[in-house]
Short mmCIF file of C-alpha atoms and ligand atoms in Angstrom, two decimals:
data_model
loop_
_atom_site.label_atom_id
_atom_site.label_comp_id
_atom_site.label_asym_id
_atom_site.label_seq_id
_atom_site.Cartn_x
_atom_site.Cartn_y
_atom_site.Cartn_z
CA UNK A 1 6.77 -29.37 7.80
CA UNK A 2 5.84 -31.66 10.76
CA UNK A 3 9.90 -32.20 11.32
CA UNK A 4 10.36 -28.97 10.89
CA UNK A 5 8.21 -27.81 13.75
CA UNK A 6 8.68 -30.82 15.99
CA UNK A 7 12.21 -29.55 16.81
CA UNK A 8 11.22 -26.16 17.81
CA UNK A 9 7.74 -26.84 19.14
CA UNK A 10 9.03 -27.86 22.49
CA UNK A 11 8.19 -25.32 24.42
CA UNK A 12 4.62 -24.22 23.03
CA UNK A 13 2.05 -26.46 24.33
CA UNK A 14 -1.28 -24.31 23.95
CA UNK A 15 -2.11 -21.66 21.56
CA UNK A 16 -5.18 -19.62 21.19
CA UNK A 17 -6.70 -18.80 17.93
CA UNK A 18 -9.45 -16.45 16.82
CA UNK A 19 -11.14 -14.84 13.36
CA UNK A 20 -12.52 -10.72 14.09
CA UNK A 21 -13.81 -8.37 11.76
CA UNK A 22 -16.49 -8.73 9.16
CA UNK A 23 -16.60 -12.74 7.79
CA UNK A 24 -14.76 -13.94 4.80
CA UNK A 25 -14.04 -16.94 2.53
CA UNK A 26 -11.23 -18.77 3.69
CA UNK A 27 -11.37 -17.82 6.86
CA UNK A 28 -12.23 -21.47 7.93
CA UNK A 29 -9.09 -22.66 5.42
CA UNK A 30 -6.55 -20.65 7.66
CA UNK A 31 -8.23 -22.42 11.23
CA UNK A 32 -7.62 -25.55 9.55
CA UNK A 33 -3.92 -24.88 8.21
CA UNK A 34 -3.40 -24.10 11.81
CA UNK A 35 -4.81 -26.78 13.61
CA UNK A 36 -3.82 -29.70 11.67
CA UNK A 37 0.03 -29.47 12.10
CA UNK A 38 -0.57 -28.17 15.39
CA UNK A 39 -2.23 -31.53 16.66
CA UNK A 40 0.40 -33.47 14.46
CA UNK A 41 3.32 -32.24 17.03
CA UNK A 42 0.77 -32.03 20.33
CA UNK A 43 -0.27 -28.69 20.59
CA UNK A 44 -3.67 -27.78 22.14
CA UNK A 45 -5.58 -25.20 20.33
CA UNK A 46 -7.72 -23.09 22.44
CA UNK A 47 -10.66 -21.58 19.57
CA UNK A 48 -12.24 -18.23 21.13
CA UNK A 49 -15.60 -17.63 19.81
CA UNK A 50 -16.92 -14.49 18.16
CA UNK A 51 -13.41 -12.73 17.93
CA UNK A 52 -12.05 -10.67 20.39
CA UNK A 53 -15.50 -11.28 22.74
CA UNK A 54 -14.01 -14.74 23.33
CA UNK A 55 -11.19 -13.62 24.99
CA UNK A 56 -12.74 -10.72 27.02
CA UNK A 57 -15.77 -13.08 28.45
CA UNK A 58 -14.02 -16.55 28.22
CA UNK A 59 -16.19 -17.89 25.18
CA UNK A 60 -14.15 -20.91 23.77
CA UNK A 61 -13.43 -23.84 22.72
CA UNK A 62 -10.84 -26.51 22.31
CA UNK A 63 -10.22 -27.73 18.47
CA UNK A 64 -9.75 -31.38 17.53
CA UNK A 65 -9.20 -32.56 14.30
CA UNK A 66 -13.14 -33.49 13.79
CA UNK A 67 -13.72 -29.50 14.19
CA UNK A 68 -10.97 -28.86 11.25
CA UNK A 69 -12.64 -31.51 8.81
CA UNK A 70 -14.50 -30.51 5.96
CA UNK A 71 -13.82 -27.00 6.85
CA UNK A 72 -11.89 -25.98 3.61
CA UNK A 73 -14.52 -25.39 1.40
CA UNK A 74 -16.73 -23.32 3.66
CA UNK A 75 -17.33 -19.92 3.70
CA UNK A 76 -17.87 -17.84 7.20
CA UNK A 77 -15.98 -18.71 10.42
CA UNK A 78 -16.23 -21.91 12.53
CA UNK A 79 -15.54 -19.94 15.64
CA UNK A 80 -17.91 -16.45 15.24
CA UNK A 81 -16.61 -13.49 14.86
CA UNK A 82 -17.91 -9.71 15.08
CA UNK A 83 -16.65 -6.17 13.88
CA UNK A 84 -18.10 -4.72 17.30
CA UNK A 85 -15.74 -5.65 20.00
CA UNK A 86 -12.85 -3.87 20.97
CA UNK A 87 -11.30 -5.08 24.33
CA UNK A 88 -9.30 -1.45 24.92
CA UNK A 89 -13.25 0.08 24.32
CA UNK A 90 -15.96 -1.99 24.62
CA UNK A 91 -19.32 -1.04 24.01
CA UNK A 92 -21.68 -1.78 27.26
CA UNK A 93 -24.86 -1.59 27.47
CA UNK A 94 -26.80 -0.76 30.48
CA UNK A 95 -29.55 -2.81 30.94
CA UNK A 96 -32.12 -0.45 32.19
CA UNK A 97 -31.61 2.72 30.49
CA UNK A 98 -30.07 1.38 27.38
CA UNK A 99 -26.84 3.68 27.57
CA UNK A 100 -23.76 2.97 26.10
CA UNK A 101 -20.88 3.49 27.65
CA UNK A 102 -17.02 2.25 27.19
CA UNK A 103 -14.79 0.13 29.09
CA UNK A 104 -11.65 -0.87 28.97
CA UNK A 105 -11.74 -4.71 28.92
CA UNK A 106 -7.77 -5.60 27.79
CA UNK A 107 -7.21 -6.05 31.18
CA UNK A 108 -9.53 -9.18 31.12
CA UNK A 109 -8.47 -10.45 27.68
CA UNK A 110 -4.81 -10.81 29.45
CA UNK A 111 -6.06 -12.91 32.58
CA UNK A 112 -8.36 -14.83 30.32
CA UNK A 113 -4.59 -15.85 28.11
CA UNK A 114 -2.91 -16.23 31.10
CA UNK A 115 -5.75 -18.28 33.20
CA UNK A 116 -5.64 -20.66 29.96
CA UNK A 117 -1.66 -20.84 29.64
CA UNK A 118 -1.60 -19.76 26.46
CA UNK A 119 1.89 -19.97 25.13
CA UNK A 120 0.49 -17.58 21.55
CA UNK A 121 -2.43 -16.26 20.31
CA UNK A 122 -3.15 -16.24 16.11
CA UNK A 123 -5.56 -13.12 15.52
CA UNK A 124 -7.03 -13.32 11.83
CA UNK A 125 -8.25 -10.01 10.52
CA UNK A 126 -8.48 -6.67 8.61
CA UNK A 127 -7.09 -3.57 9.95
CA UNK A 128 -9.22 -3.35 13.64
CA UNK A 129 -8.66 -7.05 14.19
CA UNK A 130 -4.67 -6.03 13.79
CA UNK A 131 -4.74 -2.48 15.36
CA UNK A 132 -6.10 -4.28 18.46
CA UNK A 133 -3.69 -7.20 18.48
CA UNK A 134 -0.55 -4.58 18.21
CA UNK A 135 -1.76 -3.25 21.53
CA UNK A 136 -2.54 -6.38 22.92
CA UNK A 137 1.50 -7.32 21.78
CA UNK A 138 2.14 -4.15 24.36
CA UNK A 139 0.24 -6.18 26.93
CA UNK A 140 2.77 -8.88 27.45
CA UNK A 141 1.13 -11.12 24.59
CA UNK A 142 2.75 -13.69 22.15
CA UNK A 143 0.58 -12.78 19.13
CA UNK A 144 0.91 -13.32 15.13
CA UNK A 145 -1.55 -11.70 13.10
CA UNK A 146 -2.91 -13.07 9.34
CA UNK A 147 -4.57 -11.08 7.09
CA UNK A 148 -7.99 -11.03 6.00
CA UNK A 149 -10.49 -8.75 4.61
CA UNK A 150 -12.27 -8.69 0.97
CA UNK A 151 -11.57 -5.51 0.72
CA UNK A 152 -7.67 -6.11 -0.10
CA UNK A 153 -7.03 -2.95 1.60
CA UNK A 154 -4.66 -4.01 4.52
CA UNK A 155 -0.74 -2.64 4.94
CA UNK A 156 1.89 -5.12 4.40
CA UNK A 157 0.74 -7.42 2.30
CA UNK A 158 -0.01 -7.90 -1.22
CA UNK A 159 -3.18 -9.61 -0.80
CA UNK A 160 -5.40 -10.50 1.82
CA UNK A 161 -7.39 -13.72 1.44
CA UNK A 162 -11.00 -12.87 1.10
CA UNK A 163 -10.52 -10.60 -2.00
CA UNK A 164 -10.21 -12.96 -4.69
CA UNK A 165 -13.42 -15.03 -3.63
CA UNK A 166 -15.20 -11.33 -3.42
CA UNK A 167 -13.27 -10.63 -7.02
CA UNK A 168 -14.98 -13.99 -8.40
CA UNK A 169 -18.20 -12.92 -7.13
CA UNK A 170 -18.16 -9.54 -8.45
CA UNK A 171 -17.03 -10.60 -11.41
CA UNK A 172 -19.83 -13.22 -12.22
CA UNK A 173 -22.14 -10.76 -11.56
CA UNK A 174 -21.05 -7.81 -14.00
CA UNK A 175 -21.28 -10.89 -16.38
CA UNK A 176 -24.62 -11.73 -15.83
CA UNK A 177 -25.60 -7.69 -15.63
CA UNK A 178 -24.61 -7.80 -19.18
CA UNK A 179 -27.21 -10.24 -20.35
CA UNK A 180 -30.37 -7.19 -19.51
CA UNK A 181 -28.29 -4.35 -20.30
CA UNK A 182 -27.90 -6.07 -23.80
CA UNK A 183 -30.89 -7.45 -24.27
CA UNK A 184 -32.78 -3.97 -22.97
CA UNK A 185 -30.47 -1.25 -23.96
CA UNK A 186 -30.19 -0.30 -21.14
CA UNK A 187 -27.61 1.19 -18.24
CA UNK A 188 -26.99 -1.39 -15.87
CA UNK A 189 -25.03 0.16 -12.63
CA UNK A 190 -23.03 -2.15 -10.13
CA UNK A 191 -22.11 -1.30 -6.86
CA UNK A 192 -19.88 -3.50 -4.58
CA UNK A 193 -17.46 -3.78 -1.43
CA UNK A 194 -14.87 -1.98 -0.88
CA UNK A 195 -14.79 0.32 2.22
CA UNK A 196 -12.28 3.27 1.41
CA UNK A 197 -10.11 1.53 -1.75
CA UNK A 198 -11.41 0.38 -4.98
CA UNK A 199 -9.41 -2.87 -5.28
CA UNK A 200 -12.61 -5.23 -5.78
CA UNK A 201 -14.46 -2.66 -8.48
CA UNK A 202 -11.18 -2.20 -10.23
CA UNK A 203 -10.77 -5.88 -10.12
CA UNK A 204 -13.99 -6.66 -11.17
CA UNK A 205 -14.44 -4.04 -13.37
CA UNK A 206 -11.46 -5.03 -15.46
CA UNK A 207 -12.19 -8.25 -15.59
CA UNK A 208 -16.04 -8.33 -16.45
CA UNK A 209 -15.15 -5.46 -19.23
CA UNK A 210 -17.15 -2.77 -17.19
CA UNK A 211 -17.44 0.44 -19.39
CA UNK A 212 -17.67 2.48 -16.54
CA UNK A 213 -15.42 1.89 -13.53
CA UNK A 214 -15.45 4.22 -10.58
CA UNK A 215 -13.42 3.99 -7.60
CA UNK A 216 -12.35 6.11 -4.20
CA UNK A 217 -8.77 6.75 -5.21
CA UNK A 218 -9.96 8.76 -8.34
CA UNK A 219 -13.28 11.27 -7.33
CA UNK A 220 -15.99 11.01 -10.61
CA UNK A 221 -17.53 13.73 -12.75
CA UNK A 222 -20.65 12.62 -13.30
CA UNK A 223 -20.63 14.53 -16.63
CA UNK A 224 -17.59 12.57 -17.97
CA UNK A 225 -19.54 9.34 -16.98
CA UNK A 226 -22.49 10.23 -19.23
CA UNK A 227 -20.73 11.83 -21.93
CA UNK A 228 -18.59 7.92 -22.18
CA UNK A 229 -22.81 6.27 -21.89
CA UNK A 230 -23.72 8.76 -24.79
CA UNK A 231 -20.63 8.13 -27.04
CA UNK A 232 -21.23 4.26 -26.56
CA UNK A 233 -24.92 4.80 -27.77
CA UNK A 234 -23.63 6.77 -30.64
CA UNK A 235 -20.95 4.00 -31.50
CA UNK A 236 -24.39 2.02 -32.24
CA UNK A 237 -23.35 -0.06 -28.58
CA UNK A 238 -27.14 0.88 -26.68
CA UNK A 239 -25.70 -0.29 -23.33
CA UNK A 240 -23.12 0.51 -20.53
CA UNK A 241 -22.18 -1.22 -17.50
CA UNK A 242 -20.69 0.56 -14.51
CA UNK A 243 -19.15 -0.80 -11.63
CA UNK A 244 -18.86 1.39 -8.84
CA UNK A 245 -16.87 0.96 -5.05
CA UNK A 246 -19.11 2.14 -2.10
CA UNK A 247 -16.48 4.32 -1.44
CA UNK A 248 -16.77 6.28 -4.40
CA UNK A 249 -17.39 9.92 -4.68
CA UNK A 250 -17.95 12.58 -7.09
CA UNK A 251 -15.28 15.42 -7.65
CA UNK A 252 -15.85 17.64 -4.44
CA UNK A 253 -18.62 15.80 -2.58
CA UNK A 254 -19.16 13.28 0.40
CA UNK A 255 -18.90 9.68 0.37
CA UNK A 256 -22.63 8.25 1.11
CA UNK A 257 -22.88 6.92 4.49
CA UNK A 258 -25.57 3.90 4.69
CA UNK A 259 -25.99 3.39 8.37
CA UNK A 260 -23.78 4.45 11.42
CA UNK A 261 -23.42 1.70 13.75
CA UNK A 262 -22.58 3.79 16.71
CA UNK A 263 -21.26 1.02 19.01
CA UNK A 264 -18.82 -0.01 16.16
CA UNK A 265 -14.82 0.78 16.08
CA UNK A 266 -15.41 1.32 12.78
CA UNK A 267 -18.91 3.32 13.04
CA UNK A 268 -19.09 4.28 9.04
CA UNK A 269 -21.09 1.59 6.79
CA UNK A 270 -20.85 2.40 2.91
CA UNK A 271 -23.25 2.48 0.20
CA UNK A 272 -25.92 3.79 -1.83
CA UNK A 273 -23.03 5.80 -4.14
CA UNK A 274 -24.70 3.20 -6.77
CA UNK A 275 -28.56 4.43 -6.70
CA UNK A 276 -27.31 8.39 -6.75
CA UNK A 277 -25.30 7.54 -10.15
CA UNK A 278 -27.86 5.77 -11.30
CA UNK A 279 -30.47 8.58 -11.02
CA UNK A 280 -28.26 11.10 -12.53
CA UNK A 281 -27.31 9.27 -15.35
CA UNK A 282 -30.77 8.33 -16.11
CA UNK A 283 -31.75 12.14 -15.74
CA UNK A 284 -28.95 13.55 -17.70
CA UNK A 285 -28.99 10.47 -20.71
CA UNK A 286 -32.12 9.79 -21.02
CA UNK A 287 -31.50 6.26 -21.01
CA UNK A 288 -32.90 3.40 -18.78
CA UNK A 289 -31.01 2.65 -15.86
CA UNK A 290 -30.96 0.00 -13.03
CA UNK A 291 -28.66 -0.16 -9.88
CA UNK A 292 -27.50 -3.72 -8.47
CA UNK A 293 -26.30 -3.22 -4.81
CA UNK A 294 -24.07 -6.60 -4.50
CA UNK A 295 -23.71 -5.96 -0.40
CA UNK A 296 -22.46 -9.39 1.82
CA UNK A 297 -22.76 -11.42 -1.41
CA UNK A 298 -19.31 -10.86 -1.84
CA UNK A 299 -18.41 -12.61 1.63
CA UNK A 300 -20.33 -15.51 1.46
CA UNK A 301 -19.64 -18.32 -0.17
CA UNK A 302 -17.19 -21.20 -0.52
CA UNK A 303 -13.50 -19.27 -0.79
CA UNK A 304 -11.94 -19.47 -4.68
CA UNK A 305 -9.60 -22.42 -4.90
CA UNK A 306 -6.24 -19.24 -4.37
CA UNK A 307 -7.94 -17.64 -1.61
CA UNK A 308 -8.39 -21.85 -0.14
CA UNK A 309 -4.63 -21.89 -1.01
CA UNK A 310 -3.42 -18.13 0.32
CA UNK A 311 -5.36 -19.03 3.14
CA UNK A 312 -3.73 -22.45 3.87
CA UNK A 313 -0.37 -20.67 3.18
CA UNK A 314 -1.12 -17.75 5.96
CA UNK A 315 -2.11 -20.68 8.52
CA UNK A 316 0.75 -22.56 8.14
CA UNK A 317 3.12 -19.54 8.23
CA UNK A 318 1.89 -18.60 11.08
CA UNK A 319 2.11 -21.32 13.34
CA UNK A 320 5.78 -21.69 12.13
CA UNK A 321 6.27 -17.76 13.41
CA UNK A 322 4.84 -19.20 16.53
CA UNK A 323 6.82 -22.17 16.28
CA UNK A 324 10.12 -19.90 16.11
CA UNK A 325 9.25 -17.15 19.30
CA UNK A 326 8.58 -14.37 16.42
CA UNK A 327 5.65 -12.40 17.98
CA UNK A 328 4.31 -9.27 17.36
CA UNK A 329 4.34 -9.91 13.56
CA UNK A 330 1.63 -10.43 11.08
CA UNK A 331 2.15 -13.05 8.22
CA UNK A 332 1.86 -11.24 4.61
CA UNK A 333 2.22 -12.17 1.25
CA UNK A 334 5.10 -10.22 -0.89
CA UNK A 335 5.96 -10.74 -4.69
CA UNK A 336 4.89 -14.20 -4.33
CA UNK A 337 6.29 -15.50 -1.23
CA UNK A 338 5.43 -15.44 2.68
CA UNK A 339 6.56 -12.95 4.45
CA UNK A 340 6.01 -11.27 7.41
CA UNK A 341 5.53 -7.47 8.96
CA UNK A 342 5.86 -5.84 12.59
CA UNK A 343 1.99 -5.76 13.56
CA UNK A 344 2.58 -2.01 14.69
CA UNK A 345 3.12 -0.94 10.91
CA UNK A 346 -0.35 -2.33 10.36
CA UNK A 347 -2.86 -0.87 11.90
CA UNK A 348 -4.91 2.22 11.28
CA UNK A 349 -4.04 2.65 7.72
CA UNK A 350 -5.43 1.71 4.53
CA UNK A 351 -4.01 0.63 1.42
CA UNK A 352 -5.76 2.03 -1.41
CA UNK A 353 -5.10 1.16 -4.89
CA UNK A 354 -2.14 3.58 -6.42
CA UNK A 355 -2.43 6.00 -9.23
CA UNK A 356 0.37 4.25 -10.73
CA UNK A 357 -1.11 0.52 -10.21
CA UNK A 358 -0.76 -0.95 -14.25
CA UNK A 359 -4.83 -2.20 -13.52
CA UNK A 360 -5.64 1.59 -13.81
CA UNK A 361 -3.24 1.81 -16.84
CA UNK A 362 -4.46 -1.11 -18.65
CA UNK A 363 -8.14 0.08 -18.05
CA UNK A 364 -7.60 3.29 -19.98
CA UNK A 365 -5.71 1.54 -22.57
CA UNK A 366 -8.70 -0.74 -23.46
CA UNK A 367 -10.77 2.45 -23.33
CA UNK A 368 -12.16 1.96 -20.06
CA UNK A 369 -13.72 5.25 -18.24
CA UNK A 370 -12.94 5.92 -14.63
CA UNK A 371 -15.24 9.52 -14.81
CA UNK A 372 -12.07 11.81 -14.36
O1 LIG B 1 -14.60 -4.88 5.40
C1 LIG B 1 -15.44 -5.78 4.76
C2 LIG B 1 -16.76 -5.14 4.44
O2 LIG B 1 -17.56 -6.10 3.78
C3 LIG B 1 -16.68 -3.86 3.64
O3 LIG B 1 -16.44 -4.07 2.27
C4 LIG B 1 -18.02 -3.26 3.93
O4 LIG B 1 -17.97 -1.85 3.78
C5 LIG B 1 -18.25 -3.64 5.37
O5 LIG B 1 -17.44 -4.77 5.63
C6 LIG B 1 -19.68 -3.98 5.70
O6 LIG B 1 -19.77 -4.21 7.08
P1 LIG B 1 -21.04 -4.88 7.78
O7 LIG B 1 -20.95 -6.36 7.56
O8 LIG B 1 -20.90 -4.51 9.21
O9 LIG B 1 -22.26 -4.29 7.13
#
């Protein structure tokens, strides 16, 4: 690998690296994968601080080796990050009145690369963190993107690192849900991550045996959801476990909105879909119900030993892009191997879980209800 990029590495000298967008496990894995080989051949790395912020108010810092050690295991981001800065609108606060209003700081970001003699920049993120990078490619920059996000729900690539650590976490605690809804006959309901797809409930669903797994891609009845809690009671089995996205919603009505966080590209933060199924299947069943909210649980933590390795994998994959002069391309993972996509096919879209996707067959097989 060294060899490899030694021969091509003459001409990059500095890159810039930075992690945007909510935290994630593994995050720290992919710095690592990047900096080590980098130092190997000579290359600087330049590490902004607090994502895109970094870059627009020249918050940074140079990475040696000690930085990188120890890192794999650690959950979080060495460098910062935040899911509120977006150079082509930033949020600016006046600090009298307390108004808001927008500015276009790109124009900043690009003196801030070029005062720094960048040669490429490595922007690790979901969806915003790549939207922003595309137009930042438009700008005259040498960027490569690399996927993150629990969710799973980014364009291009397979999986994201972040979702199998979130998975793991899920999963452990659908297990340990079914200890009181045994023990207390009770209906225990689970709500987790997600955004707008329901890759982690699916996933965790499926693999903690929910009973009950509801999801964005396929709107509930709430009636079909008790009628499956009833028929299990009947059966002589006096419990039920649900799992439930935050982006779930029932047939005809809204998503539930937890907070707005108006400065935010994204402004929309999910949840609460798990206390309003929870009341009405306690008022239509009769039966006992509690609601688990999982929330950032499912990003913190020390990354799954495939997300450590995915994670590695993306690093080193994209320092060789940047080692070879391909820009303007995200790293991705496809039927097992790395890969890589144009960062303008990235952005803006979401990749929700498919009505044909065999985890949504082999839940109904096993009997599984997904309230439709
Ligand atoms: O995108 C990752 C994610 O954890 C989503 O699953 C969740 O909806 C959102 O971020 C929460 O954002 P915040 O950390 O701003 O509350």
């Amino acid at each position: 690998m060294a060899k490899r990029i030694t021969k091509r590495a003459r001409k990059i000298k500095r890159i810039g690296i930075l992690t945007a967008g909510g935290d994630c496990p593994g995050l720290n894995a992919v710095i690592r994968a990047v900096v080590k080989p980098a130092l190997e051949v000579g290359i600087e790395v330049i590490g902004f601080k607090d994502g895109y912020s970094g870059l627009m108010y020249n918050k940074w810092k140079r990475l040696d080796s000690h930085d990188v050690s120890g890192i794999l295991v650690e959950g979080g981001t060495i460098l910062g990050t935040s899911n509120k800065d977006n150079p082509f609108r930033q949020p600016i606060r006046d600090p009298k009145t307390g108004e808001v209003k927008y500015k276009d700081l790109s124009g900043d970001v690009v003196k801030t690369y070029k005062r720094l003699k960048l040669d490429a920049l490595i922007c690790i993120g979901g969806d915003g963190t790549q939207t922003v990078a595309s137009k930042l490619v438009k700008k005259g920059l040498n960027i490569v993107g690399v996927p993150k996000t629990i969710d799973n729900d980014l364009v291009g690539t397979d999986v994201t690192f972040g979702f199998d650590s979130a998975v793991s976490v899920a999963t452990e605690a659908v297990d340990r849900l079914h200890t009181t809804a045994q023990s207390h006959h009770r209906v225990m309901v689970l709500e987790v991550m997600g955004r707008y797809a329901g890759w982690i409930a699916l996933s965790a669903g499926l693999a903690g045996g929910g009973d009950i797994i509801l999801i964005p891609e396929i709107p509930y009845d709430i009636n079909v959801v008790c009628a499956k809690v009833k028929e299990r009671n009947r059966k002589g089995k006096r419990f039920s476990i649900v799992v439930v996205a935050e982006g779930a919603k029932p047939k005809g009505g809204d998503l539930v909105v937890r907070e707005v966080v108006k400065d935010s590209p994204d402004p929309l933060r999910l949840g609460g879909i798990g206390n309003k199924i929870g009341r009405d299947i306690e008022e239509k069943t009769g039966l006992e119900t509690r609601v688990t909210i999982l929330g950032h649980i499912q990003r913190g933590g020390t990354p799954t030993p495939f997300d450590r390795i995915l994670a590695t994998r993306f690093g080193i994959a994209a320092l060789e892009l940047v080692m070879k002069g391909q820009f303007g391309k995200m790293v991705c993972l496809r039927s097992g191997h790395m890969n890589t996509i144009e960062l303008s096919k990235v952005g803006g879209k979401v990749r929700t879980v498919p009505s044909d996707c065999e985890m949504i067959t082999a839940a109904r097989m096993i009997g599984t209800c997904l309230g439709d």
